[in-house]
């Protein structure tokens, strides 16, 4: 596709519900990232995939958060038993590669429009 | 981990004015990007600039990697330039993590 897409754009959940957020990266991009952005703050790293392998999940705030990318393309971020503090915008980004393996510029990240999650 | 500081936190200018936004980082970087987050929340890529100088229309950016800072220049500001500007870096020692600064909120008055 032309850019990174995310769905849904908005999600309202009752506390305790499970939610699933989807990310479609730019076609051919190897690396995929999830970020969480609280109101008035910069995005914070959650997790990173290279193809289907989840290489870093150190930013996931609790074991209620789970991400997958089973075929190395589309990714899903799942939040179980949502809490009010999970309310935020969840951003997905993709890049051609990670680091400088693909040459200068190959690790430039491109972001989707985000999913705004509100937990009541 | 790597620290990223942006200044000023807020900037209010009249249309037509010029501005300079600064990003300081605490360690060597593989990647430095400037983004504009528009009022709808979309992060728009402005520059990929781990070192050197680039220009794109009214915007330009300079990164001095040896001194660990980057500057974003906006000339002849327009109201559509309003929003939050983020600097984000990937450190050599923290590969896979891109760390964002806290942003500069720019408001351009007509």
Coordinates of N, CA and C in Angstrom, one line a residue:
Chain A
X1 N 0.8 -1.2 0.0 CA 0.0 0.0 0.0 C 0.9 1.3 0.0
X2 N 0.2 2.4 -0.1 CA 0.9 3.6 -0.2 C 1.5 4.0 1.1
X3 N 0.9 3.6 2.3 CA 1.4 4.0 3.6 C 1.0 3.0 4.6
X4 N 1.4 3.3 5.8 CA 1.0 2.4 6.9 C -0.5 2.7 7.3
X5 N -1.3 1.6 7.4 CA -2.7 1.8 7.8 C -2.9 1.1 9.1
X6 N -3.9 1.6 9.8 CA -4.2 1.0 11.1 C -5.8 1.0 11.3
X7 N -6.2 0.0 12.0 CA -7.7 -0.1 12.2 C -7.9 -0.7 13.5
X8 N -9.0 -0.4 14.2 CA -9.9 0.8 13.9 C -9.1 2.1 14.2
X9 N -9.7 3.2 13.8 CA -9.1 4.5 14.1 C -9.5 4.9 15.5
X10 N -10.6 4.5 16.0 CA -11.1 4.8 17.3 C -11.7 3.5 17.9
X11 N -11.4 3.3 19.2 CA -12.0 2.2 19.9 C -12.3 2.6 21.3
X12 N -13.6 2.3 21.7 CA -14.0 2.6 23.1 C -14.3 1.2 23.7
X13 N -13.7 0.9 24.8 CA -13.8 -0.3 25.5 C -14.2 -0.1 26.9
X14 N -15.0 -1.0 27.4 CA -15.3 -1.0 28.9 C -14.2 -1.7 29.6
X15 N -13.9 -1.2 30.8 CA -12.8 -1.8 31.6 C -13.0 -3.3 31.7
X16 N -12.0 -4.0 31.4 CA -12.0 -5.5 31.5 C -12.2 -6.2 30.2
X17 N -12.6 -5.4 29.2 CA -12.7 -6.0 27.8 C -11.4 -6.2 27.2
X18 N -11.3 -7.2 26.2 CA -10.1 -7.4 25.4 C -10.3 -6.6 24.1
X19 N -9.2 -6.0 23.6 CA -9.2 -5.3 22.3 C -8.1 -5.8 21.5
X20 N -8.3 -5.7 20.2 CA -7.3 -6.0 19.2 C -7.1 -4.9 18.2
X21 N -5.9 -4.4 18.0 CA -5.6 -3.3 17.1 C -4.7 -3.8 16.0
X22 N -5.1 -3.4 14.7 CA -4.4 -4.0 13.6 C -3.5 -2.9 12.9
X23 N -2.4 -3.4 12.3 CA -1.5 -2.6 11.6 C -1.1 -3.3 10.3
X24 N -1.3 -2.5 9.2 CA -0.8 -3.0 7.9 C 0.4 -2.1 7.5
X25 N 1.6 -2.7 7.5 CA 2.8 -1.9 7.2 C 2.9 -1.6 5.7
X26 N 3.8 -0.8 5.3 CA 4.2 -0.5 3.9 C 4.6 -1.8 3.3
X27 N 4.1 -2.1 2.1 CA 4.5 -3.4 1.5 C 6.0 -3.5 1.3
X28 N 6.6 -4.7 1.7 CA 8.0 -4.9 1.6 C 8.8 -4.4 2.8
X29 N 8.2 -3.7 3.7 CA 9.0 -3.3 4.9 C 9.2 -4.5 5.9
X30 N 10.4 -4.7 6.2 CA 10.8 -5.8 7.1 C 10.5 -5.6 8.5
X31 N 10.7 -4.3 9.0 CA 10.6 -4.0 10.4 C 9.3 -3.3 10.7
X32 N 8.7 -3.7 11.9 CA 7.5 -3.1 12.3 C 7.5 -2.8 13.8
X33 N 7.0 -1.7 14.1 CA 7.1 -1.2 15.5 C 5.7 -0.8 16.0
X34 N 5.5 -0.9 17.3 CA 4.3 -0.4 18.0 C 4.8 0.6 19.1
X35 N 4.1 1.7 19.1 CA 4.3 2.7 20.1 C 3.0 3.1 20.8
X36 N 3.1 3.6 22.0 CA 2.0 4.1 22.8 C 2.2 5.6 23.0
X37 N 1.2 6.4 22.7 CA 1.3 7.9 23.0 C 0.2 8.3 23.9
X38 N 0.6 8.7 25.1 CA -0.3 9.3 26.0 C -0.5 10.8 25.7
X39 N -1.6 11.3 26.2 CA -2.0 12.7 25.8 C -0.9 13.7 26.3
X40 N -0.5 14.5 25.3 CA 0.5 15.5 25.6 C 2.0 15.0 25.7
X41 N 2.2 13.8 25.4 CA 3.6 13.2 25.4 C 4.0 12.7 24.1
X42 N 5.3 12.4 24.0 CA 5.8 11.8 22.8 C 5.5 10.3 22.8
X43 N 5.5 9.7 21.6 CA 5.3 8.2 21.5 C 6.4 7.5 22.3
X44 N 6.0 6.4 22.9 CA 6.9 5.5 23.6 C 6.9 4.1 23.0
X45 N 8.1 3.6 22.8 CA 8.3 2.3 22.2 C 7.6 1.2 23.0
X46 N 7.0 0.3 22.3 CA 6.4 -0.9 22.9 C 7.1 -2.2 22.5
X47 N 7.2 -2.4 21.2 CA 7.7 -3.7 20.7 C 8.1 -3.5 19.2
X48 N 9.0 -4.5 18.8 CA 9.6 -4.4 17.5 C 9.6 -5.8 16.9
X49 N 9.3 -5.9 15.6 CA 9.3 -7.2 14.8 C 10.3 -7.0 13.6
X50 N 11.0 -8.0 13.4 CA 11.7 -8.1 12.1 C 11.1 -9.3 11.4
X51 N 10.5 -9.1 10.3 CA 9.6 -10.1 9.7 C 8.7 -10.7 10.7
X52 N 8.6 -12.0 11.0 CA 7.6 -12.5 11.9 C 8.2 -12.6 13.3
X53 N 9.5 -12.3 13.5 CA 10.2 -12.5 14.8 C 10.0 -11.2 15.6
X54 N 9.6 -11.4 16.8 CA 9.5 -10.3 17.8 C 10.8 -10.2 18.5
X55 N 11.6 -9.3 18.1 CA 13.0 -9.2 18.6 C 13.1 -8.4 19.9
X56 N 12.1 -7.5 20.2 CA 12.2 -6.7 21.4 C 10.8 -6.4 21.8
X57 N 10.5 -6.8 23.0 CA 9.2 -6.5 23.6 C 9.3 -5.8 25.0
X58 N 10.5 -5.2 25.2 CA 10.8 -4.6 26.5 C 9.9 -3.5 26.9
X59 N 9.2 -2.8 25.9 CA 8.4 -1.7 26.2 C 7.0 -2.0 26.6
X60 N 6.6 -3.3 26.4 CA 5.2 -3.6 26.7 C 5.0 -3.5 28.2
X61 N 4.0 -2.7 28.6 CA 3.8 -2.3 30.0 C 3.4 -3.4 31.0
X62 N 2.8 -4.4 30.5 CA 2.4 -5.5 31.4 C 2.1 -6.8 30.5
X63 N 1.9 -7.9 31.2 CA 1.6 -9.1 30.5 C 0.2 -9.2 29.9
X64 N -0.5 -8.1 30.1 CA -1.8 -8.0 29.4 C -1.7 -7.6 27.9
X65 N -0.5 -7.1 27.6 CA -0.2 -6.6 26.2 C 0.5 -7.7 25.5
X66 N 0.0 -8.0 24.3 CA 0.6 -9.1 23.4 C 0.6 -8.6 22.0
X67 N 1.7 -8.8 21.3 CA 1.7 -8.5 19.8 C 2.1 -9.6 19.0
X68 N 1.7 -9.7 17.8 CA 2.1 -10.8 16.9 C 2.1 -10.3 15.5
X69 N 2.9 -11.0 14.7 CA 3.0 -10.7 13.2 C 3.3 -12.0 12.5
X70 N 2.3 -12.9 12.5 CA 2.6 -14.3 12.2 C 3.1 -14.6 10.8
X71 N 2.8 -13.7 9.8 CA 3.3 -14.0 8.5 C 4.3 -12.9 8.0
X72 N 4.7 -12.1 9.0 CA 5.7 -11.1 8.6 C 5.2 -9.9 7.9
X73 N 3.9 -9.7 7.9 CA 3.3 -8.5 7.3 C 2.4 -7.8 8.3
X74 N 1.1 -8.1 8.3 CA 0.1 -7.5 9.2 C 0.5 -7.9 10.6
X75 N 0.3 -6.9 11.5 CA 0.5 -7.1 12.9 C -0.7 -6.8 13.7
X76 N -0.9 -7.5 14.8 CA -2.0 -7.2 15.8 C -1.4 -7.0 17.2
X77 N -1.9 -5.9 17.8 CA -1.6 -5.6 19.2 C -2.8 -5.9 20.0
X78 N -2.7 -6.8 20.9 CA -3.9 -7.2 21.7 C -3.7 -6.8 23.1
X79 N -4.7 -6.2 23.7 CA -4.7 -5.8 25.1 C -5.8 -6.6 25.8
X80 N -5.4 -7.4 26.8 CA -6.4 -8.1 27.5 C -6.8 -7.4 28.8
X81 N -8.1 -7.6 29.2 CA -8.6 -7.0 30.5 C -8.2 -5.5 30.6
X82 N -8.6 -4.7 29.6 CA -8.2 -3.3 29.5 C -8.5 -2.6 30.8
X83 N -7.6 -1.7 31.1 CA -7.7 -0.8 32.3 C -7.7 0.7 31.8
X84 N -8.2 1.6 32.7 CA -8.3 3.0 32.3 C -6.9 3.5 31.9
X85 N -5.9 3.1 32.5 CA -4.5 3.6 32.2 C -4.0 3.2 30.8
X86 N -4.8 2.2 30.2 CA -4.4 1.8 28.8 C -4.9 2.8 27.8
X87 N -5.7 3.8 28.2 CA -6.2 4.8 27.2 C -5.1 5.6 26.7
X88 N -5.0 5.6 25.4 CA -3.9 6.3 24.7 C -4.1 6.1 23.2
X89 N -3.2 6.7 22.4 CA -3.1 6.5 21.0 C -2.0 5.4 20.8
X90 N -2.4 4.4 20.0 CA -1.4 3.3 19.7 C -1.0 3.5 18.2
X91 N 0.3 3.7 18.1 CA 0.9 4.0 16.7 C 1.7 2.8 16.2
X92 N 1.6 2.6 15.0 CA 2.4 1.5 14.3 C 3.3 2.2 13.3
X93 N 4.5 1.7 13.2 CA 5.4 2.2 12.2 C 6.1 1.1 11.5
X94 N 6.6 1.3 10.3 CA 7.4 0.3 9.6 C 8.6 1.0 9.0
X95 N 9.6 0.1 8.8 CA 10.8 0.6 8.0 C 11.3 -0.5 7.2
X96 N 12.1 -0.2 6.2 CA 12.6 -1.2 5.2 C 13.4 -2.2 6.0
X97 N 14.3 -1.8 6.8 CA 15.1 -2.6 7.6 C 15.3 -1.9 9.0
X98 N 16.1 -2.5 9.8 CA 16.5 -1.9 11.1 C 18.0 -1.7 11.1
X99 N 18.4 -0.6 11.8 CA 19.9 -0.4 11.8 C 20.3 0.1 10.4
X100 N 21.6 -0.1 10.1 CA 22.1 0.4 8.9 C 22.4 -0.7 7.9
X101 N 21.7 -1.9 8.1 CA 22.0 -3.0 7.3 C 21.6 -2.8 5.8
X102 N 20.6 -2.0 5.6 CA 20.2 -1.7 4.2 C 20.7 -0.5 3.6
X103 N 21.7 0.1 4.4 CA 22.2 1.4 3.9 C 21.5 2.6 4.5
X104 N 22.1 3.7 4.3 CA 21.6 4.9 5.0 C 20.2 5.2 4.5
X105 N 19.3 5.4 5.5 CA 18.0 5.8 5.1 C 17.0 4.6 5.2
X106 N 17.6 3.3 5.2 CA 16.8 2.2 5.1 C 16.0 2.0 6.4
X107 N 16.5 2.6 7.5 CA 15.9 2.4 8.8 C 14.9 3.6 9.1
X108 N 14.6 4.5 8.1 CA 13.7 5.5 8.3 C 12.3 4.9 8.6
X109 N 11.7 5.4 9.7 CA 10.4 4.9 10.1 C 9.2 5.7 9.6
X110 N 8.2 5.1 9.1 CA 7.0 5.7 8.7 C 5.8 5.3 9.5
X111 N 5.0 6.2 9.9 CA 3.9 6.0 10.9 C 2.6 5.9 10.3
X112 N 1.7 5.1 10.9 CA 0.3 5.1 10.5 C -0.4 6.1 11.3
X113 N -1.7 6.3 11.1 CA -2.5 7.3 11.7 C -2.9 7.1 13.2
X114 N -2.6 5.9 13.6 CA -2.9 5.6 15.0 C -4.3 5.1 15.3
X115 N -4.4 4.4 16.4 CA -5.7 4.0 17.0 C -5.9 4.6 18.3
X116 N -6.9 5.4 18.5 CA -7.2 6.1 19.8 C -8.1 5.2 20.6
X117 N -7.5 4.6 21.7 CA -8.2 3.7 22.6 C -8.7 4.5 23.8
X118 N -10.0 4.4 24.1 CA -10.5 5.0 25.3 C -11.1 3.9 26.1
X119 N -10.7 3.7 27.3 CA -11.2 2.7 28.2 C -12.1 3.3 29.3
X120 N -13.3 3.0 29.3 CA -14.2 3.6 30.3 C -14.3 2.9 31.6
Chain B
X1 N 19.6 4.4 29.1 CA 19.4 4.5 27.7 C 19.6 6.0 27.3
X2 N 19.5 6.1 26.0 CA 19.7 7.5 25.4 C 18.6 8.4 25.8
X3 N 19.0 9.6 26.1 CA 18.1 10.7 26.5 C 17.9 11.7 25.3
X4 N 16.7 12.2 25.1 CA 16.4 13.1 24.0 C 15.7 14.3 24.7
X5 N 16.3 15.5 24.5 CA 15.6 16.7 25.0 C 15.4 17.7 23.9
X6 N 14.2 18.2 23.9 CA 13.8 19.2 22.9 C 13.5 20.5 23.6
X7 N 13.8 21.6 22.9 CA 13.5 22.9 23.3 C 13.2 23.9 22.2
X8 N 12.4 24.9 22.4 CA 11.6 25.1 23.6 C 10.4 24.2 23.7
X9 N 9.8 24.0 24.8 CA 8.6 23.1 24.9 C 7.4 23.7 24.1
X10 N 7.3 25.0 24.2 CA 6.2 25.7 23.5 C 6.7 27.0 22.8
X11 N 6.1 27.3 21.6 CA 6.5 28.4 20.9 C 5.3 29.0 20.2
X12 N 5.1 30.3 20.4 CA 4.0 31.0 19.7 C 4.6 32.1 18.9
X13 N 4.2 32.1 17.6 CA 4.8 33.0 16.7 C 3.7 33.6 15.8
X14 N 4.0 34.8 15.2 CA 3.1 35.3 14.2 C 3.4 34.7 12.8
X15 N 2.4 34.7 12.0 CA 2.6 34.2 10.6 C 3.7 35.0 10.0
X16 N 4.6 34.3 9.3 CA 5.7 35.0 8.6 C 7.0 34.9 9.4
X17 N 7.0 34.6 10.7 CA 8.2 34.6 11.5 C 9.0 33.3 11.2
X18 N 10.3 33.4 11.6 CA 11.2 32.3 11.5 C 11.3 31.6 12.9
X19 N 11.7 30.4 12.9 CA 11.9 29.7 14.2 C 13.0 28.6 14.1
X20 N 13.6 28.4 15.2 CA 14.6 27.3 15.4 C 14.2 26.4 16.5
X21 N 14.1 25.1 16.2 CA 13.8 24.1 17.3 C 15.0 23.3 17.5
X22 N 15.3 22.9 18.7 CA 16.5 22.2 19.0 C 16.2 20.8 19.6
X23 N 17.1 19.9 19.3 CA 17.1 18.5 19.9 C 18.5 18.1 20.3
X24 N 18.6 17.9 21.6 CA 19.9 17.4 22.2 C 19.7 15.9 22.5
X25 N 20.8 15.1 22.2 CA 20.7 13.7 22.6 C 22.0 13.3 23.3
X26 N 21.9 12.2 24.1 CA 23.0 12.0 25.0 C 24.0 10.9 24.6
X27 N 23.8 10.3 23.3 CA 24.7 9.3 22.9 C 24.8 9.3 21.4
X28 N 25.7 8.5 20.8 CA 25.8 8.4 19.4 C 24.6 7.8 18.8
X29 N 24.2 8.2 17.6 CA 22.9 7.7 17.0 C 23.1 7.1 15.6
X30 N 22.3 6.1 15.3 CA 22.2 5.5 14.0 C 21.3 6.3 13.1
X31 N 20.3 6.9 13.7 CA 19.1 7.4 13.0 C 18.6 8.6 13.8
X32 N 18.3 9.7 13.1 CA 17.6 10.8 13.8 C 16.6 11.3 12.8
X33 N 15.3 11.4 13.2 CA 14.3 11.9 12.4 C 13.5 13.0 13.1
X34 N 13.1 14.0 12.2 CA 12.2 15.0 12.7 C 10.8 14.7 12.1
X35 N 9.8 14.9 13.0 CA 8.4 14.6 12.6 C 7.6 15.9 13.0
X36 N 6.5 16.1 12.2 CA 5.5 17.0 12.5 C 4.2 16.2 12.8
X37 N 3.6 16.4 14.0 CA 2.4 15.7 14.4 C 1.3 16.8 14.2
X38 N 0.4 16.5 13.2 CA -0.6 17.5 12.9 C -1.8 17.4 13.9
X39 N -2.7 18.3 13.8 CA -3.8 18.3 14.8 C -4.6 17.0 14.8
X40 N -4.6 16.2 13.8 CA -5.3 14.9 13.7 C -4.4 13.7 14.3
X41 N -3.2 14.1 14.7 CA -2.4 13.0 15.3 C -1.5 12.3 14.4
X42 N -1.5 12.6 13.1 CA -0.6 11.9 12.1 C 0.8 12.4 12.3
X43 N 1.7 11.5 12.4 CA 3.1 11.9 12.4 C 3.6 11.9 10.9
X44 N 4.1 13.1 10.5 CA 4.5 13.3 9.2 C 6.0 13.4 9.2
X45 N 6.7 12.6 8.3 CA 8.1 12.6 8.2 C 8.6 13.9 7.6
X46 N 9.5 14.6 8.3 CA 10.1 15.8 7.8 C 11.5 15.6 7.2
X47 N 12.3 15.0 8.1 CA 13.7 14.8 7.7 C 14.2 13.5 8.4
X48 N 15.0 12.7 7.6 CA 15.8 11.7 8.1 C 17.2 12.2 8.1
X49 N 17.9 12.5 9.2 CA 19.1 13.3 9.2 C 20.0 12.9 10.4
X50 N 20.7 11.7 10.3 CA 21.6 11.4 11.4 C 22.8 12.2 11.4
X51 N 23.1 12.9 10.3 CA 24.2 13.9 10.2 C 24.0 14.8 9.0
X52 N 24.7 16.0 9.1 CA 24.6 16.8 7.9 C 23.5 17.8 7.9
X53 N 23.2 18.4 6.7 CA 22.2 19.4 6.5 C 21.3 19.0 5.4
X54 N 20.0 19.2 5.5 CA 19.1 19.0 4.5 C 18.1 20.1 4.4
X55 N 17.5 20.4 3.2 CA 16.5 21.4 3.1 C 15.4 20.9 2.3
X56 N 14.1 21.3 2.7 CA 12.9 20.9 1.9 C 12.0 22.1 2.0
X57 N 12.0 23.0 1.0 CA 11.2 24.1 0.9 C 11.5 25.1 2.0
X58 N 10.5 25.5 2.8 CA 10.8 26.4 3.9 C 11.4 25.8 5.1
X59 N 11.6 24.5 5.1 CA 12.2 23.8 6.3 C 13.6 23.3 5.9
X60 N 14.4 23.4 7.0 CA 15.7 22.8 6.8 C 16.1 22.2 8.2
X61 N 17.1 21.3 8.2 CA 17.6 20.7 9.4 C 19.1 20.5 9.3
X62 N 19.7 20.6 10.5 CA 21.1 20.3 10.6 C 21.4 19.4 11.8
X63 N 22.1 18.4 11.6 CA 22.5 17.5 12.8 C 24.0 17.5 12.9
X64 N 24.5 17.9 14.0 CA 26.0 17.8 14.3 C 26.2 16.6 15.3
X65 N 26.5 15.5 14.6 CA 26.5 14.3 15.4 C 27.6 14.3 16.5
X66 N 28.7 14.9 16.2 CA 29.8 14.9 17.1 C 29.5 15.7 18.4
X67 N 28.6 16.7 18.2 CA 28.2 17.5 19.4 C 26.8 17.1 19.9
X68 N 26.2 16.1 19.3 CA 25.0 15.5 19.8 C 23.8 16.5 19.8
X69 N 23.6 17.2 18.7 CA 22.4 18.0 18.7 C 21.9 18.1 17.2
X70 N 20.7 18.4 17.1 CA 20.1 18.7 15.8 C 19.2 19.9 15.9
X71 N 19.1 20.7 14.8 CA 18.3 21.9 14.7 C 17.3 21.8 13.6
X72 N 16.1 22.2 13.8 CA 15.1 22.3 12.7 C 14.7 23.8 12.6
X73 N 14.9 24.2 11.3 CA 14.6 25.6 11.0 C 13.3 25.7 10.2
X74 N 12.4 26.6 10.6 CA 11.2 26.9 9.8 C 11.2 28.3 9.5
X75 N 11.2 28.6 8.2 CA 11.2 30.0 7.8 C 9.8 30.4 7.2
X76 N 9.5 31.7 7.3 CA 8.2 32.2 6.8 C 7.0 31.4 7.3
X77 N 6.9 31.2 8.6 CA 5.9 30.3 9.2 C 4.5 30.6 8.6
X78 N 3.7 29.5 8.4 CA 2.3 29.6 8.0 C 1.5 28.9 9.1
X79 N 0.2 29.2 9.1 CA -0.7 28.7 10.2 C -0.7 27.1 10.1
X80 N -0.5 26.6 8.9 CA -0.5 25.2 8.7 C 0.7 24.5 9.3
X81 N 1.7 25.3 9.7 CA 2.9 24.7 10.4 C 2.6 24.4 11.9
X82 N 1.5 24.9 12.4 CA 1.1 24.6 13.8 C 1.1 23.1 14.1
X83 N 1.4 22.8 15.3 CA 1.4 21.3 15.7 C 2.5 21.1 16.6
X84 N 2.8 19.8 16.8 CA 3.9 19.4 17.6 C 5.0 18.8 16.8
X85 N 6.2 19.3 17.0 CA 7.4 18.8 16.3 C 8.2 17.9 17.2
X86 N 8.4 16.7 16.7 CA 9.2 15.7 17.5 C 10.5 15.3 16.8
X87 N 11.5 15.2 17.7 CA 12.8 14.6 17.3 C 12.8 13.2 17.8
X88 N 13.3 12.2 17.0 CA 13.4 10.9 17.5 C 14.7 10.3 17.1
X89 N 15.3 9.5 17.9 CA 16.7 8.9 17.6 C 16.7 7.5 17.9
X90 N 17.6 6.8 17.2 CA 17.9 5.4 17.4 C 19.4 5.4 17.8
X91 N 19.7 5.0 19.0 CA 21.1 4.9 19.5 C 21.8 3.7 19.0
X92 N 23.1 3.8 18.8 CA 23.9 2.7 18.4 C 23.8 1.6 19.4
X93 N 23.7 1.9 20.7 CA 23.7 0.9 21.8 C 22.3 0.4 22.1
X94 N 21.3 1.0 21.5 CA 19.9 0.6 21.8 C 19.2 0.3 20.5
X95 N 19.9 -0.5 19.6 CA 19.3 -0.8 18.3 C 17.9 -1.4 18.5
X96 N 17.0 -1.0 17.7 CA 15.6 -1.4 17.7 C 14.7 -0.4 18.5
X97 N 15.3 0.4 19.4 CA 14.4 1.3 20.1 C 14.6 2.7 19.4
X98 N 13.6 3.4 19.1 CA 13.6 4.7 18.6 C 13.0 5.5 19.8
X99 N 13.8 6.5 20.3 CA 13.4 7.3 21.4 C 13.0 8.7 21.0
X100 N 11.8 9.1 21.4 CA 11.2 10.4 21.1 C 11.5 11.4 22.2
X101 N 11.8 12.6 21.7 CA 11.8 13.7 22.7 C 10.4 14.1 23.1
X102 N 10.2 15.0 24.0 CA 8.9 15.4 24.4 C 8.2 16.4 23.5
X103 N 8.9 16.8 22.5 CA 8.2 17.7 21.5 C 8.3 19.2 21.8
X104 N 8.1 19.9 20.7 CA 7.9 21.4 20.8 C 6.6 21.7 20.1
X105 N 5.7 22.3 20.9 CA 4.4 22.7 20.4 C 4.4 24.0 19.8
X106 N 4.2 24.1 18.5 CA 4.3 25.4 17.8 C 2.9 25.8 17.4
X107 N 2.7 27.1 17.7 CA 1.4 27.7 17.4 C 1.7 29.0 16.5
X108 N 1.2 29.0 15.3 CA 1.4 30.1 14.4 C 0.1 30.9 14.4
X109 N 0.1 32.2 14.8 CA -1.0 33.1 14.8 C -1.2 33.8 13.5
X110 N -2.4 33.9 12.9 CA -2.5 34.6 11.7 C -2.3 36.1 11.8

